[in-house]
C-alpha positions in Angstrom: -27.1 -2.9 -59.4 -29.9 -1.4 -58.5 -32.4 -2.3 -55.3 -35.7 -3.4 -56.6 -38.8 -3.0 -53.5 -40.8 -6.0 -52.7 -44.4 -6.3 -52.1 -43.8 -5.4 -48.0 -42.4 -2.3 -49.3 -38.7 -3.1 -48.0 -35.8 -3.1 -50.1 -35.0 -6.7 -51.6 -31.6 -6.6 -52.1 -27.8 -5.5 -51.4 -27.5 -4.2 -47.2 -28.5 -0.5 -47.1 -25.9 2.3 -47.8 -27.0 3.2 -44.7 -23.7 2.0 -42.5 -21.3 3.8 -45.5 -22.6 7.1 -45.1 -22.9 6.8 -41.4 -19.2 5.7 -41.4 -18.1 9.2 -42.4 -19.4 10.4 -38.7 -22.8 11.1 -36.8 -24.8 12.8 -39.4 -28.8 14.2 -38.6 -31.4 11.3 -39.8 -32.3 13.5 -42.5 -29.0 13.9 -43.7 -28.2 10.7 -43.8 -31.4 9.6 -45.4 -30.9 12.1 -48.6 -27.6 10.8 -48.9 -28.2 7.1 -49.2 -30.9 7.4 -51.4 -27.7 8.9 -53.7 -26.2 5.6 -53.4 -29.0 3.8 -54.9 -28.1 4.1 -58.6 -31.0 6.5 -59.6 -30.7 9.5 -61.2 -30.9 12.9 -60.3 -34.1 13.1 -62.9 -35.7 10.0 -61.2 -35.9 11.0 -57.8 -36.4 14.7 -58.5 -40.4 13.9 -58.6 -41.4 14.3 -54.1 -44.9 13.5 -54.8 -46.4 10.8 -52.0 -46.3 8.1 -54.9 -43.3 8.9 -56.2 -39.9 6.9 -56.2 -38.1 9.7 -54.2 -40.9 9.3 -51.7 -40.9 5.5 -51.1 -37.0 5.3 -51.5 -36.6 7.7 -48.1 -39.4 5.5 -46.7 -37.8 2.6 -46.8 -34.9 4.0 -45.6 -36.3 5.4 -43.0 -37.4 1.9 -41.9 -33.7 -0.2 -43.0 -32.3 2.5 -40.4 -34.9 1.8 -37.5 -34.0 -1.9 -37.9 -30.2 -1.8 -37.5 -31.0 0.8 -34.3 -32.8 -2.2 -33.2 -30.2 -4.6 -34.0 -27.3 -2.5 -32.6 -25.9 -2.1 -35.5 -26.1 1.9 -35.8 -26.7 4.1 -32.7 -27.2 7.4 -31.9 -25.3 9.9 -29.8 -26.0 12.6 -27.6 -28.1 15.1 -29.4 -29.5 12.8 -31.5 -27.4 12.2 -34.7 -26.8 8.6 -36.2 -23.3 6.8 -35.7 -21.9 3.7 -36.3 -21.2 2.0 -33.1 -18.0 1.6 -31.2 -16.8 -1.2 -32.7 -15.7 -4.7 -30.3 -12.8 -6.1 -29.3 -12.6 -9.8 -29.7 -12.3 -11.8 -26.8 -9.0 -13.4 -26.5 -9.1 -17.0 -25.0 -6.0 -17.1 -22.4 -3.8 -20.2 -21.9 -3.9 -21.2 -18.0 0.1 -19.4 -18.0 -0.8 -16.3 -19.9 -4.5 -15.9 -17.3 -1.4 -16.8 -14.1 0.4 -13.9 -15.5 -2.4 -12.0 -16.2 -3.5 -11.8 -12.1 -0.1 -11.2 -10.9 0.1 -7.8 -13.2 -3.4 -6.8 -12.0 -2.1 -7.8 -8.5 1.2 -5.8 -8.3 -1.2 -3.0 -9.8 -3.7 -2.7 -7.1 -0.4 -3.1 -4.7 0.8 -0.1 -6.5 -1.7 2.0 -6.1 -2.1 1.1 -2.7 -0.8 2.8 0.2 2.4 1.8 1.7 1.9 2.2 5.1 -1.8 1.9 6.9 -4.0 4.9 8.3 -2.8 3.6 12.0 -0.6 5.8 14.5 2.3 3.2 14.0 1.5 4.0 9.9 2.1 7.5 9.7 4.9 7.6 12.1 6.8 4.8 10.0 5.1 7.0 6.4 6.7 10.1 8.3 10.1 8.5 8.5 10.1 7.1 5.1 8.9 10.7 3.9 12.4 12.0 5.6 14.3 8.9 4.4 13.6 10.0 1.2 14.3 13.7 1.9 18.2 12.7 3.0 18.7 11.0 -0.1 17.4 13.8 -2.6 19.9 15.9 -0.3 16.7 17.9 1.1 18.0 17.4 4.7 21.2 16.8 6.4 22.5 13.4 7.5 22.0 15.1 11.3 18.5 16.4 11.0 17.1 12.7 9.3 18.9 11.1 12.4 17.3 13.4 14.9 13.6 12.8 12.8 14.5 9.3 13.0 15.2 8.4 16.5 12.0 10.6 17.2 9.6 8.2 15.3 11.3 4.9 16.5 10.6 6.2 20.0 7.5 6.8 19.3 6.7 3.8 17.1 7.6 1.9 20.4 5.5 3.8 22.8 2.6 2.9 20.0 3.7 -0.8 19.8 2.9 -1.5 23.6 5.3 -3.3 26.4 5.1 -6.8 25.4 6.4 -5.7 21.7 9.0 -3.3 23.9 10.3 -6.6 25.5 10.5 -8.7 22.5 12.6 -5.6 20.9 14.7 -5.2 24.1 15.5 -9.2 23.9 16.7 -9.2 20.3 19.0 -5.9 21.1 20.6 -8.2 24.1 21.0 -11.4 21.9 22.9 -9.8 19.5 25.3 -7.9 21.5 26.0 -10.9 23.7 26.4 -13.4 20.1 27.2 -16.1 21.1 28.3 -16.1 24.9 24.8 -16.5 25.3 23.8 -20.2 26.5 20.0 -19.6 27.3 18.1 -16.4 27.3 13.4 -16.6 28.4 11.1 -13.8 28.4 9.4 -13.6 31.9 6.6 -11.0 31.5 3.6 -11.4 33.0 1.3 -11.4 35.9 4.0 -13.0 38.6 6.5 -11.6 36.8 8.2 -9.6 39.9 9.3 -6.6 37.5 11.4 -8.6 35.6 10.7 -9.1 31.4 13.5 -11.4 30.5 16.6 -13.4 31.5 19.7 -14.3 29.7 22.4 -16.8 31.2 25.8 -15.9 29.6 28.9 -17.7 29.7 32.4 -15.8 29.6 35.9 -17.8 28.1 36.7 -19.4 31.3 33.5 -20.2 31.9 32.0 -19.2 34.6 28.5 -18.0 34.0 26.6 -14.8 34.8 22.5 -14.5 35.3 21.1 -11.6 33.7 17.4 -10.2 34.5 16.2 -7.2 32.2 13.3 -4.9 32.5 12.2 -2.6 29.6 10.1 0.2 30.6 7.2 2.0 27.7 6.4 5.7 28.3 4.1 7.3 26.1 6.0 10.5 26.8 9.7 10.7 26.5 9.5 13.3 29.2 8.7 11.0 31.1 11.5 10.0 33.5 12.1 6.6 35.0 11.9 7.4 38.8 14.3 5.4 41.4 11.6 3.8 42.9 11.5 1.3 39.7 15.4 1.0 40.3 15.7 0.4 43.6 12.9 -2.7 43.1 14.3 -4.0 40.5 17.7 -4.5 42.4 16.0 -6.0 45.5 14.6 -8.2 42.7 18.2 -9.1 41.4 19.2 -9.9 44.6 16.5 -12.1 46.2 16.8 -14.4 42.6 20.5 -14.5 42.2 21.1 -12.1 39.2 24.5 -11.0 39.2 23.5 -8.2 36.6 20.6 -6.0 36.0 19.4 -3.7 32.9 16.8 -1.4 32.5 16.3 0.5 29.3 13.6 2.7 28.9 12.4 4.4 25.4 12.8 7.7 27.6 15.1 8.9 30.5 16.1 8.1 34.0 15.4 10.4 36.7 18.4 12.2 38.0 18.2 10.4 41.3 18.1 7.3 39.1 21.3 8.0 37.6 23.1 8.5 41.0 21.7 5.5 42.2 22.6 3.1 39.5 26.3 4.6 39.5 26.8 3.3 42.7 26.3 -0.4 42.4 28.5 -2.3 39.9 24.9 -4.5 39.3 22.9 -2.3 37.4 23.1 -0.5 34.0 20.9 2.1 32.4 19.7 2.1 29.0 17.9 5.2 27.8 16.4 6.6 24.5 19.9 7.8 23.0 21.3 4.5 24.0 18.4 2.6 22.7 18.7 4.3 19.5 22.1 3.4 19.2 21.8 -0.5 20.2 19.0 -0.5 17.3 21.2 0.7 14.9 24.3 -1.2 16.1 23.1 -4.8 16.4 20.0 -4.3 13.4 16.9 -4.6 15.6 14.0 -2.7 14.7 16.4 -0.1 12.4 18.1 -1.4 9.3 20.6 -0.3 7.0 19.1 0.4 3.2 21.9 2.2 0.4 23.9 3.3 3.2 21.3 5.0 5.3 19.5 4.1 8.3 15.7 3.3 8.1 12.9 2.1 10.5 12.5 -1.9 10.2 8.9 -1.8 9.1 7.7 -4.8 8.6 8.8 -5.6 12.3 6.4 -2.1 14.0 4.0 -3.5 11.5 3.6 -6.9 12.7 3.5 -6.2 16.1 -0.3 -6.6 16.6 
């Protein structure tokens, strides 16, 4: 059927071929303006007269005006250099049940956790990143079991010096509980400013019975070339003695001054902890170094709560 014009000039009928031939891609205005007026029904002989009265004329006209209207209403568009195109076309909205919206957060939840970074931008952070890194370089067979342990022990050493004393104490305290088990009958952490050098007391009692006072101090060095002098022992055991302790131990996250050593070998009260030792007390009773698929790795969530 042919479009008939009205007395406004626009066409009365059927919506414009306008959308059809725009629907085979963006096409110039002019291109797409010959072609609809093909799509009218006319005849090659009755639009082949141009003249300014002519049907050809007022058909393009009118065309030209049915395409400014659906720019206006959206409904055809134009791309970057200029041509017409049908717009993108819109997804429909879909209304979500109170379950499927639920569902809907968690998966943009574990998403953003995804793409987040596993470990912060903190000094603890990249030493614990850093030993995850080499973790993951001993399992892929990149590195030996020996060179990941080395790599290891340095980053828990250091992850300690970063965590601070109090966090030192806390670890030292958990290593002692669970070697002890259960002989253990009480156990207090002391730190503070009347402390007297000691950090922690635990009262243990053997089969028989009898029971045994046990003071600990844990000393942080930000270096672990930094040596424990015998000043610190020698204190510490006058501070054994004045309270009734009948053992003493000081671990340190680095070593014991020579002197130290000799000293502490010649009373049967005191025993020496260093960072090998410490290392291997982590591993051995689970504190601060876990197991996961048969290797070791750096308890993170426990440097990463510390503060």
């Amino acid at each position: 059927m042919r479009p008939s014009l009205s007395t406004t000039g626009r066409l009365s009928t059927r919506p414009s071929p306008v959308a059809g031939v725009c629907s085979e891609g963006p096409l110039d205005r002019k291109v797409v303006i010959e072609k609809s007026l093909g799509c009218y029904g006319y005849t090659a002989e009755e639009l082949r007269d141009r003249s300014c009265e002519s049907l050809s004329t007022r058909l393009k006209s009118l065309t030209g005006v049915v395409i400014n209207e659906m720019l206006a209403a959206s409904r055809l568009t134009t791309v970057q250099d200029g041509r017409l195109a049908l717009p993108a076309p819109v997804e429909e909205k879909k209304t979500l049940t109170r379950t499927q919206k639920r569902r809907e957060l968690r998966k943009r939840a574990a998403a953003r956790a995804k793409e987040a970074p596993k470990y912060p931008d903190t000094p603890i952070g990249k030493l614990l990143a850093h030993a995850d890194k080499r973790y993951n370089e001993c399992r892929a067979k990149k590195i030996t079991e020996e060179q990941y342990a080395a790599s290891l022990k340095r980053a828990v050493i250091k992850a300690i010096s970063e965590a601070g004393g109090e966090f030192f104490e806390e670890l030292s305290m958990k290593i002692l509980l669970a070697l002890y088990g259960e002989s253990v009958r009480s156990n207090e952490l002391t730190a503070g400013p009347d402390d007297n050098g000691i950090d922690g007391k635990i009262v243990i009692r053997d089969p028989a019975g009898f029971e045994e006072l046990i003071f600990f101090q844990s000393k942080t060095k930000l270096n672990e070339r930094a040596y424990v002098s015998i000043k610190v022992a020698r204190e510490f055991l006058g501070v054994m003695t004045a309270y009734g302790a009948t053992k003493g131990i000081l671990i340190t996250n680095s070593r014991f001054h020579r002197e130290t050593k000799a000293f502490a070998a010649k009373t049967r009260h005191l025993r020496l902890i260093d960072d090998s030792e410490l290392f291997a007390l982590m591993a051995r009773s689970g504190a601060g170094i876990k197991t996961v698929d048969g290797l070791l790795h750096i308890d993170d969530g426990l440097f990463l709560n510390c503060r």
